[in-house]
Amino acid sequence: MSSPKVTGSRLSVRLSRLLNMVPYFLANPGISAVEAAAELGVTTKQLMSDLNQLWMCGLPGYGPGDLIDLSFSEESIEVTFSAGIDRPLRLTSTEATALLVALRSIADLPGMVDPSAAHSAIAKIESAISGREAEIRAAAPVEAPAVATVRSALARNRALRLVYYSASSDVVSERVVDPIRIVLVDNNSYLQAWCRQAEGVRLFRLDRIEEATELDEPAHPPVDATDESAGLNLFVDDPAVPLARLRIHADYGWVLDQYPMHRVTVHPDGSVEATMRFATLDWMARLLLGFGSGVTVLGPPELVSAVRDRSSAALAAYAALADAG
């Protein structure tokens, strides 16, 4: 069963598509379903379903004279009554600003978007806001060849051969993977893929992929690996992601149920030694500080130092406040 969040997202995407279909078909009268589906990025079956839904939309009142009227078949589609929806959706200044901020924030992240397309979209939105032709302030960043290959393989559903540098083990390895999706975690973009060598889902940070070769064979990740819920366990058992060793005090056992941890040892005092993968040092240090004395960091050394330094800084700040008071 789909979660309410996923269902709501799909409905929102479909609503936007339906509202933009009227001006599209007014501008392209008589276009075939096959041509329209290709341009709109949907299947012919989905397009015909959308048209049947659109036929029942319109202005309040919802009588025959208020609803959008269409003449459509797989050979030809034409809007005979637009019900006043003659133009594509327009962004408010607040919406346009939010979109610009979002585009700029992801344009420089490897693999998230086509940099040239993102910068072109930014220029067009700025032109629409200002009412005059906007100049692109800087050339679009050049996308690394390996990242471009990864995006191409995802779009074409092809397997990949990667040469990848693992920072946790300081090793460069070569492996064949079946791409699943690109994800953003803590301001770093990763390729989530089924690794044929490890026989499991792994994360590959895009800026650590040294070479990528698109193979002439389709990608075949297992069905359960492509499920959206797999994102909840992206870091589990992935050797490309750092591993924290922790000692969890007996009265903090709830932590083991709330976070993706693996029990290693149970000590006589009831405390549990466990491990947990994490994306970035800063994030993990912040998380552990929130547990106070309930969780002790055993390794790796850089995480121990990060937690100790942050703890010392916090204590110093409290001391300064006490002195000031």
mmCIF file of C-alpha atoms in Angstrom:
data_model
loop_
_atom_site.group_PDB
_atom_site.id
_atom_site.type_symbol
_atom_site.label_atom_id
_atom_site.label_comp_id
_atom_site.label_asym_id
_atom_site.label_seq_id
_atom_site.Cartn_x
_atom_site.Cartn_y
_atom_site.Cartn_z
ATOM 1 C CA MET A 1 0.000 0.000 0.000
ATOM 2 C CA SER A 2 1.344 3.460 -0.922
ATOM 3 C CA SER A 3 2.006 5.852 1.936
ATOM 4 C CA PRO A 4 -0.124 9.050 2.140
ATOM 5 C CA LYS A 5 3.023 11.111 1.392
ATOM 6 C CA VAL A 6 3.770 9.186 -1.828
ATOM 7 C CA THR A 7 0.101 9.226 -2.905
ATOM 8 C CA GLY A 8 -0.199 12.962 -2.257
ATOM 9 C CA SER A 9 2.957 13.628 -4.273
ATOM 10 C CA ARG A 10 1.628 11.660 -7.249
ATOM 11 C CA LEU A 11 -1.728 13.476 -7.126
ATOM 12 C CA SER A 12 0.044 16.837 -7.021
ATOM 13 C CA VAL A 13 2.149 15.956 -10.083
ATOM 14 C CA ARG A 14 -0.924 14.776 -11.971
ATOM 15 C CA LEU A 15 -2.916 17.903 -11.073
ATOM 16 C CA SER A 16 -0.138 20.135 -12.423
ATOM 17 C CA ARG A 17 -0.028 18.065 -15.610
ATOM 18 C CA LEU A 18 -3.816 18.261 -16.088
ATOM 19 C CA LEU A 19 -3.907 22.041 -15.595
ATOM 20 C CA ASN A 20 -1.188 22.548 -18.208
ATOM 21 C CA MET A 21 -2.761 20.206 -20.749
ATOM 22 C CA VAL A 22 -5.464 22.673 -21.838
ATOM 23 C CA PRO A 23 -3.091 25.394 -23.095
ATOM 24 C CA TYR A 24 -0.836 22.682 -24.553
ATOM 25 C CA PHE A 25 -3.630 21.153 -26.657
ATOM 26 C CA LEU A 26 -4.960 24.608 -27.604
ATOM 27 C CA ALA A 27 -1.494 25.339 -29.005
ATOM 28 C CA ASN A 28 -1.310 21.924 -30.729
ATOM 29 C CA PRO A 29 -4.789 21.191 -32.105
ATOM 30 C CA GLY A 30 -5.227 17.771 -33.701
ATOM 31 C CA ILE A 31 -2.008 16.308 -32.308
ATOM 32 C CA SER A 32 -1.998 12.522 -31.948
ATOM 33 C CA ALA A 33 -1.944 10.788 -28.573
ATOM 34 C CA VAL A 34 1.417 9.174 -29.346
ATOM 35 C CA GLU A 35 3.063 12.519 -30.181
ATOM 36 C CA ALA A 36 1.515 14.297 -27.192
ATOM 37 C CA ALA A 37 2.480 11.537 -24.765
ATOM 38 C CA ALA A 38 6.091 11.669 -25.966
ATOM 39 C CA GLU A 39 6.262 15.457 -25.500
ATOM 40 C CA LEU A 40 4.526 15.393 -22.106
ATOM 41 C CA GLY A 41 6.694 12.547 -20.810
ATOM 42 C CA VAL A 42 3.905 10.058 -20.093
ATOM 43 C CA THR A 43 2.689 6.819 -21.648
ATOM 44 C CA THR A 44 -0.179 6.857 -24.162
ATOM 45 C CA LYS A 45 -2.290 4.915 -21.661
ATOM 46 C CA GLN A 46 -1.632 7.532 -18.947
ATOM 47 C CA LEU A 47 -2.403 10.359 -21.369
ATOM 48 C CA MET A 48 -5.787 8.875 -22.322
ATOM 49 C CA SER A 49 -6.571 8.404 -18.622
ATOM 50 C CA ASP A 50 -5.644 12.064 -17.985
ATOM 51 C CA LEU A 51 -7.868 13.212 -20.835
ATOM 52 C CA ASN A 52 -10.827 11.318 -19.426
ATOM 53 C CA GLN A 53 -10.169 12.976 -16.064
ATOM 54 C CA LEU A 54 -9.702 16.420 -17.625
ATOM 55 C CA TRP A 55 -13.054 16.076 -19.378
ATOM 56 C CA MET A 56 -14.731 16.242 -15.943
ATOM 57 C CA CYS A 57 -12.886 19.375 -14.747
ATOM 58 C CA GLY A 58 -13.986 22.974 -14.902
ATOM 59 C CA LEU A 59 -15.225 26.044 -13.036
ATOM 60 C CA PRO A 60 -17.457 25.998 -9.928
ATOM 61 C CA GLY A 61 -20.992 25.098 -10.863
ATOM 62 C CA TYR A 62 -19.738 22.043 -12.712
ATOM 63 C CA GLY A 63 -22.640 21.960 -15.143
ATOM 64 C CA PRO A 64 -22.143 21.026 -18.801
ATOM 65 C CA GLY A 65 -21.393 24.662 -19.668
ATOM 66 C CA ASP A 66 -18.734 24.943 -16.986
ATOM 67 C CA LEU A 67 -16.670 21.860 -17.749
ATOM 68 C CA ILE A 68 -13.735 21.576 -20.133
ATOM 69 C CA ASP A 69 -14.848 19.969 -23.389
ATOM 70 C CA LEU A 70 -12.561 17.846 -25.523
ATOM 71 C CA SER A 71 -12.682 15.888 -28.715
ATOM 72 C CA PHE A 72 -10.086 13.146 -28.448
ATOM 73 C CA SER A 73 -8.982 9.785 -29.697
ATOM 74 C CA GLU A 74 -5.577 8.202 -30.178
ATOM 75 C CA GLU A 75 -5.437 9.804 -33.646
ATOM 76 C CA SER A 76 -6.399 13.368 -32.729
ATOM 77 C CA ILE A 77 -6.877 15.540 -29.634
ATOM 78 C CA GLU A 78 -8.559 18.948 -29.636
ATOM 79 C CA VAL A 79 -9.960 21.278 -26.966
ATOM 80 C CA THR A 80 -13.419 22.554 -27.968
ATOM 81 C CA PHE A 81 -14.096 24.528 -24.746
ATOM 82 C CA SER A 82 -11.343 25.654 -22.361
ATOM 83 C CA ALA A 83 -13.539 26.795 -19.425
ATOM 84 C CA GLY A 84 -11.233 29.784 -19.045
ATOM 85 C CA ILE A 85 -8.025 27.807 -18.564
ATOM 86 C CA ASP A 86 -6.261 29.320 -21.559
ATOM 87 C CA ARG A 87 -2.748 29.776 -20.204
ATOM 88 C CA PRO A 88 -0.225 27.616 -18.352
ATOM 89 C CA LEU A 89 0.088 28.044 -14.606
ATOM 90 C CA ARG A 90 1.878 31.246 -13.602
ATOM 91 C CA LEU A 91 4.258 31.428 -10.667
ATOM 92 C CA THR A 92 3.744 34.062 -7.998
ATOM 93 C CA SER A 93 6.837 36.062 -7.054
ATOM 94 C CA THR A 94 7.166 34.000 -3.862
ATOM 95 C CA GLU A 95 6.886 30.722 -5.790
ATOM 96 C CA ALA A 96 9.378 31.890 -8.424
ATOM 97 C CA THR A 97 11.865 32.944 -5.746
ATOM 98 C CA ALA A 98 11.532 29.607 -3.964
ATOM 99 C CA LEU A 99 12.055 27.783 -7.252
ATOM 100 C CA LEU A 100 15.154 29.848 -8.046
ATOM 101 C CA VAL A 101 16.650 29.113 -4.626
ATOM 102 C CA ALA A 102 15.960 25.394 -5.081
ATOM 103 C CA LEU A 103 17.424 25.320 -8.591
ATOM 104 C CA ARG A 104 20.567 27.149 -7.560
ATOM 105 C CA SER A 105 21.041 24.864 -4.554
ATOM 106 C CA ILE A 106 20.955 21.669 -6.634
ATOM 107 C CA ALA A 107 22.549 22.914 -9.872
ATOM 108 C CA ASP A 108 26.075 22.380 -8.521
ATOM 109 C CA LEU A 109 25.372 19.003 -6.915
ATOM 110 C CA PRO A 110 26.732 16.212 -9.136
ATOM 111 C CA GLY A 111 24.079 14.179 -10.894
ATOM 112 C CA MET A 112 20.968 15.800 -9.431
ATOM 113 C CA VAL A 113 20.103 17.758 -12.597
ATOM 114 C CA ASP A 114 21.560 18.562 -15.990
ATOM 115 C CA PRO A 115 23.622 21.719 -15.161
ATOM 116 C CA SER A 116 22.956 23.329 -18.548
ATOM 117 C CA ALA A 117 19.198 22.739 -18.270
ATOM 118 C CA ALA A 118 19.149 24.073 -14.701
ATOM 119 C CA HIS A 119 20.987 27.283 -15.621
ATOM 120 C CA SER A 120 18.742 27.759 -18.655
ATOM 121 C CA ALA A 121 15.665 27.388 -16.429
ATOM 122 C CA ILE A 122 17.122 29.880 -13.937
ATOM 123 C CA ALA A 123 17.633 32.437 -16.728
ATOM 124 C CA LYS A 124 14.065 31.967 -18.005
ATOM 125 C CA ILE A 125 12.542 32.362 -14.538
ATOM 126 C CA GLU A 126 14.605 35.496 -13.915
ATOM 127 C CA SER A 127 13.402 36.873 -17.265
ATOM 128 C CA ALA A 128 9.781 36.188 -16.329
ATOM 129 C CA ILE A 129 10.206 37.903 -12.957
ATOM 130 C CA SER A 130 12.001 40.984 -14.282
ATOM 131 C CA GLY A 131 10.021 41.288 -17.503
ATOM 132 C CA ARG A 132 13.183 41.570 -19.572
ATOM 133 C CA GLU A 133 15.694 39.203 -21.071
ATOM 134 C CA ALA A 134 17.952 37.932 -18.294
ATOM 135 C CA GLU A 135 21.634 37.346 -18.803
ATOM 136 C CA ILE A 136 23.199 34.148 -17.568
ATOM 137 C CA ARG A 137 25.645 35.490 -14.990
ATOM 138 C CA ALA A 138 28.036 32.571 -15.202
ATOM 139 C CA ALA A 139 28.585 29.689 -17.531
ATOM 140 C CA ALA A 140 26.914 26.466 -16.501
ATOM 141 C CA PRO A 141 29.325 24.188 -14.638
ATOM 142 C CA VAL A 142 30.874 21.475 -16.741
ATOM 143 C CA GLU A 143 29.515 18.117 -15.661
ATOM 144 C CA ALA A 144 32.086 15.421 -14.928
ATOM 145 C CA PRO A 145 32.049 12.742 -17.650
ATOM 146 C CA ALA A 146 31.462 9.969 -15.092
ATOM 147 C CA VAL A 147 28.439 11.780 -13.640
ATOM 148 C CA ALA A 148 26.986 12.403 -17.098
ATOM 149 C CA THR A 149 27.394 8.694 -17.869
ATOM 150 C CA VAL A 150 25.592 7.745 -14.652
ATOM 151 C CA ARG A 151 22.636 9.990 -15.496
ATOM 152 C CA SER A 152 22.519 8.588 -19.030
ATOM 153 C CA ALA A 153 22.526 4.996 -17.753
ATOM 154 C CA LEU A 154 19.689 5.770 -15.354
ATOM 155 C CA ALA A 155 17.631 7.385 -18.124
ATOM 156 C CA ARG A 156 18.285 4.463 -20.503
ATOM 157 C CA ASN A 157 17.986 1.771 -17.801
ATOM 158 C CA ARG A 158 21.486 0.420 -18.490
ATOM 159 C CA ALA A 159 24.006 -1.317 -16.250
ATOM 160 C CA LEU A 160 27.246 0.475 -15.355
ATOM 161 C CA ARG A 161 30.879 -0.437 -14.788
ATOM 162 C CA LEU A 162 32.327 1.857 -12.114
ATOM 163 C CA VAL A 163 35.830 2.658 -10.918
ATOM 164 C CA TYR A 164 35.115 3.926 -7.407
ATOM 165 C CA TYR A 165 37.183 5.360 -4.570
ATOM 166 C CA SER A 166 35.986 4.304 -1.106
ATOM 167 C CA ALA A 167 37.056 6.899 1.470
ATOM 168 C CA SER A 168 36.297 4.577 4.395
ATOM 169 C CA SER A 169 38.724 1.881 3.212
ATOM 170 C CA ASP A 170 41.010 4.119 1.085
ATOM 171 C CA VAL A 171 40.691 1.652 -1.808
ATOM 172 C CA VAL A 172 39.870 2.088 -5.502
ATOM 173 C CA SER A 173 37.764 -0.785 -6.833
ATOM 174 C CA GLU A 174 35.999 -1.740 -10.058
ATOM 175 C CA ARG A 175 32.503 -3.191 -10.036
ATOM 176 C CA VAL A 176 29.400 -3.642 -12.200
ATOM 177 C CA VAL A 177 26.169 -2.181 -10.836
ATOM 178 C CA ASP A 178 22.499 -1.901 -11.753
ATOM 179 C CA PRO A 179 21.482 1.751 -11.151
ATOM 180 C CA ILE A 180 18.312 2.442 -9.154
ATOM 181 C CA ARG A 181 18.190 6.171 -8.454
ATOM 182 C CA ILE A 182 20.214 9.243 -7.460
ATOM 183 C CA VAL A 183 19.614 10.436 -3.906
ATOM 184 C CA LEU A 184 20.668 13.489 -1.908
ATOM 185 C CA VAL A 185 21.898 12.923 1.645
ATOM 186 C CA ASP A 186 23.383 15.687 3.788
ATOM 187 C CA ASN A 187 24.333 17.846 0.775
ATOM 188 C CA ASN A 188 26.050 14.979 -1.041
ATOM 189 C CA SER A 189 24.588 13.176 -4.046
ATOM 190 C CA TYR A 190 24.825 9.399 -4.312
ATOM 191 C CA LEU A 191 24.033 6.746 -6.878
ATOM 192 C CA GLN A 192 21.949 4.039 -5.248
ATOM 193 C CA ALA A 193 22.546 0.815 -7.144
ATOM 194 C CA TRP A 194 22.532 -2.957 -6.899
ATOM 195 C CA CYS A 195 26.172 -4.046 -6.710
ATOM 196 C CA ARG A 196 26.617 -7.383 -8.459
ATOM 197 C CA GLN A 197 29.913 -7.975 -6.667
ATOM 198 C CA ALA A 198 28.478 -7.456 -3.160
ATOM 199 C CA GLU A 199 25.020 -8.795 -4.115
ATOM 200 C CA GLY A 200 23.329 -5.950 -2.304
ATOM 201 C CA VAL A 201 22.192 -2.326 -2.566
ATOM 202 C CA ARG A 202 25.063 0.105 -2.206
ATOM 203 C CA LEU A 203 25.582 3.879 -2.263
ATOM 204 C CA PHE A 204 28.264 5.447 -4.460
ATOM 205 C CA ARG A 205 29.038 9.109 -3.831
ATOM 206 C CA LEU A 206 29.057 10.704 -7.260
ATOM 207 C CA ASP A 207 32.138 12.850 -6.697
ATOM 208 C CA ARG A 208 34.086 9.668 -5.819
ATOM 209 C CA ILE A 209 33.231 7.820 -9.029
ATOM 210 C CA GLU A 210 36.472 8.081 -10.996
ATOM 211 C CA GLU A 211 35.215 6.360 -14.153
ATOM 212 C CA ALA A 212 31.831 5.158 -15.372
ATOM 213 C CA THR A 213 31.096 3.086 -18.460
ATOM 214 C CA GLU A 214 27.555 2.461 -19.661
ATOM 215 C CA LEU A 215 27.179 -1.200 -20.618
ATOM 216 C CA ASP A 216 25.176 -2.543 -23.519
ATOM 217 C CA GLU A 217 22.873 -4.515 -21.253
ATOM 218 C CA PRO A 218 19.758 -3.560 -19.280
ATOM 219 C CA ALA A 219 19.903 -2.891 -15.550
ATOM 220 C CA HIS A 220 18.183 -5.632 -13.536
ATOM 221 C CA PRO A 221 18.153 -4.693 -9.822
ATOM 222 C CA PRO A 222 15.941 -6.957 -7.667
ATOM 223 C CA VAL A 223 12.373 -5.724 -7.281
ATOM 224 C CA ASP A 224 12.673 -5.200 -3.519
ATOM 225 C CA ALA A 225 15.816 -3.092 -4.043
ATOM 226 C CA THR A 226 13.931 -0.570 -6.204
ATOM 227 C CA ASP A 227 11.136 -0.015 -3.670
ATOM 228 C CA GLU A 228 11.001 3.559 -2.323
ATOM 229 C CA SER A 229 11.063 2.128 1.212
ATOM 230 C CA ALA A 230 14.576 0.829 0.496
ATOM 231 C CA GLY A 231 15.688 4.429 1.013
ATOM 232 C CA LEU A 232 15.147 3.902 4.753
ATOM 233 C CA ASN A 233 18.080 1.476 4.807
ATOM 234 C CA LEU A 234 20.456 3.106 2.334
ATOM 235 C CA PHE A 235 23.440 2.982 4.673
ATOM 236 C CA VAL A 236 22.982 -0.475 6.144
ATOM 237 C CA ASP A 237 26.013 -2.683 5.443
ATOM 238 C CA ASP A 238 27.397 -0.325 2.808
ATOM 239 C CA PRO A 239 31.205 -0.417 3.114
ATOM 240 C CA ALA A 240 31.425 2.868 1.203
ATOM 241 C CA VAL A 241 29.849 4.644 4.203
ATOM 242 C CA PRO A 242 31.701 5.198 7.532
ATOM 243 C CA LEU A 243 30.848 2.886 10.447
ATOM 244 C CA ALA A 244 30.440 4.118 14.029
ATOM 245 C CA ARG A 245 31.046 1.829 17.015
ATOM 246 C CA LEU A 246 28.912 2.751 20.020
ATOM 247 C CA ARG A 247 28.255 1.598 23.589
ATOM 248 C CA ILE A 248 24.633 2.167 24.531
ATOM 249 C CA HIS A 249 23.816 2.244 28.232
ATOM 250 C CA ALA A 250 21.146 -0.152 29.536
ATOM 251 C CA ASP A 251 18.485 2.514 30.074
ATOM 252 C CA TYR A 252 18.962 3.842 26.501
ATOM 253 C CA GLY A 253 17.958 0.602 24.789
ATOM 254 C CA TRP A 254 15.216 2.462 22.902
ATOM 255 C CA VAL A 255 17.939 3.978 20.704
ATOM 256 C CA LEU A 256 18.469 0.567 19.091
ATOM 257 C CA ASP A 257 14.844 0.547 17.942
ATOM 258 C CA GLN A 258 14.835 4.116 16.635
ATOM 259 C CA TYR A 259 18.010 4.040 14.519
ATOM 260 C CA PRO A 260 19.498 1.547 11.996
ATOM 261 C CA MET A 261 21.960 -0.108 14.361
ATOM 262 C CA HIS A 262 23.390 -3.630 14.566
ATOM 263 C CA ARG A 263 23.914 -5.206 17.985
ATOM 264 C CA VAL A 264 27.427 -6.602 18.403
ATOM 265 C CA THR A 265 27.798 -7.437 22.111
ATOM 266 C CA VAL A 266 25.677 -7.283 25.273
ATOM 267 C CA HIS A 267 27.777 -6.521 28.378
ATOM 268 C CA PRO A 268 27.090 -7.827 31.918
ATOM 269 C CA ASP A 269 25.861 -4.380 33.047
ATOM 270 C CA GLY A 270 23.151 -4.467 30.368
ATOM 271 C CA SER A 271 24.835 -1.994 28.033
ATOM 272 C CA VAL A 272 24.993 -2.910 24.361
ATOM 273 C CA GLU A 273 27.845 -2.432 21.901
ATOM 274 C CA ALA A 274 26.474 -1.653 18.434
ATOM 275 C CA THR A 275 27.465 -0.267 15.035
ATOM 276 C CA MET A 276 25.774 2.278 12.780
ATOM 277 C CA ARG A 277 26.579 3.641 9.325
ATOM 278 C CA PHE A 278 26.478 7.430 8.884
ATOM 279 C CA ALA A 279 26.697 9.883 5.998
ATOM 280 C CA THR A 280 28.806 12.710 7.436
ATOM 281 C CA LEU A 281 30.905 13.252 10.547
ATOM 282 C CA ASP A 282 29.121 16.478 11.537
ATOM 283 C CA TRP A 283 25.683 14.882 11.339
ATOM 284 C CA MET A 284 26.698 11.849 13.398
ATOM 285 C CA ALA A 285 28.428 13.978 16.027
ATOM 286 C CA ARG A 286 25.289 16.122 16.433
ATOM 287 C CA LEU A 287 23.122 13.021 16.762
ATOM 288 C CA LEU A 288 25.334 11.444 19.428
ATOM 289 C CA LEU A 289 25.593 14.634 21.476
ATOM 290 C CA GLY A 290 21.809 14.589 21.697
ATOM 291 C CA PHE A 291 21.976 11.310 23.640
ATOM 292 C CA GLY A 292 24.182 12.827 26.325
ATOM 293 C CA SER A 293 25.818 10.248 28.586
ATOM 294 C CA GLY A 294 23.493 7.512 27.335
ATOM 295 C CA VAL A 295 25.707 6.648 24.361
ATOM 296 C CA THR A 296 29.511 6.426 24.349
ATOM 297 C CA VAL A 297 31.475 6.622 21.092
ATOM 298 C CA LEU A 298 34.101 3.896 20.688
ATOM 299 C CA GLY A 299 35.193 4.631 17.123
ATOM 300 C CA PRO A 300 36.288 5.577 14.582
ATOM 301 C CA PRO A 301 38.883 7.965 16.071
ATOM 302 C CA GLU A 302 37.727 10.968 14.033
ATOM 303 C CA LEU A 303 34.184 10.570 15.359
ATOM 304 C CA VAL A 304 35.451 10.265 18.928
ATOM 305 C CA SER A 305 37.436 13.499 18.462
ATOM 306 C CA ALA A 306 34.492 15.304 16.862
ATOM 307 C CA VAL A 307 32.160 14.418 19.747
ATOM 308 C CA ARG A 308 34.803 15.307 22.355
ATOM 309 C CA ASP A 309 35.533 18.686 20.714
ATOM 310 C CA ARG A 310 31.859 19.578 20.416
ATOM 311 C CA SER A 311 31.237 18.542 24.023
ATOM 312 C CA SER A 312 34.131 20.681 25.241
ATOM 313 C CA ALA A 313 32.906 23.656 23.224
ATOM 314 C CA ALA A 314 29.384 23.292 24.628
ATOM 315 C CA LEU A 315 30.664 23.082 28.217
ATOM 316 C CA ALA A 316 32.836 26.149 27.645
ATOM 317 C CA ALA A 317 29.847 28.060 26.285
ATOM 318 C CA TYR A 318 27.745 27.141 29.348
ATOM 319 C CA ALA A 319 30.586 28.175 31.644
ATOM 320 C CA ALA A 320 30.826 31.542 29.886
ATOM 321 C CA LEU A 321 27.092 32.078 30.334
ATOM 322 C CA ALA A 322 27.328 31.203 34.029
ATOM 323 C CA ASP A 323 30.184 33.661 34.506
ATOM 324 C CA ALA A 324 28.252 36.365 32.670
ATOM 325 C CA GLY A 325 25.207 35.721 34.879
#
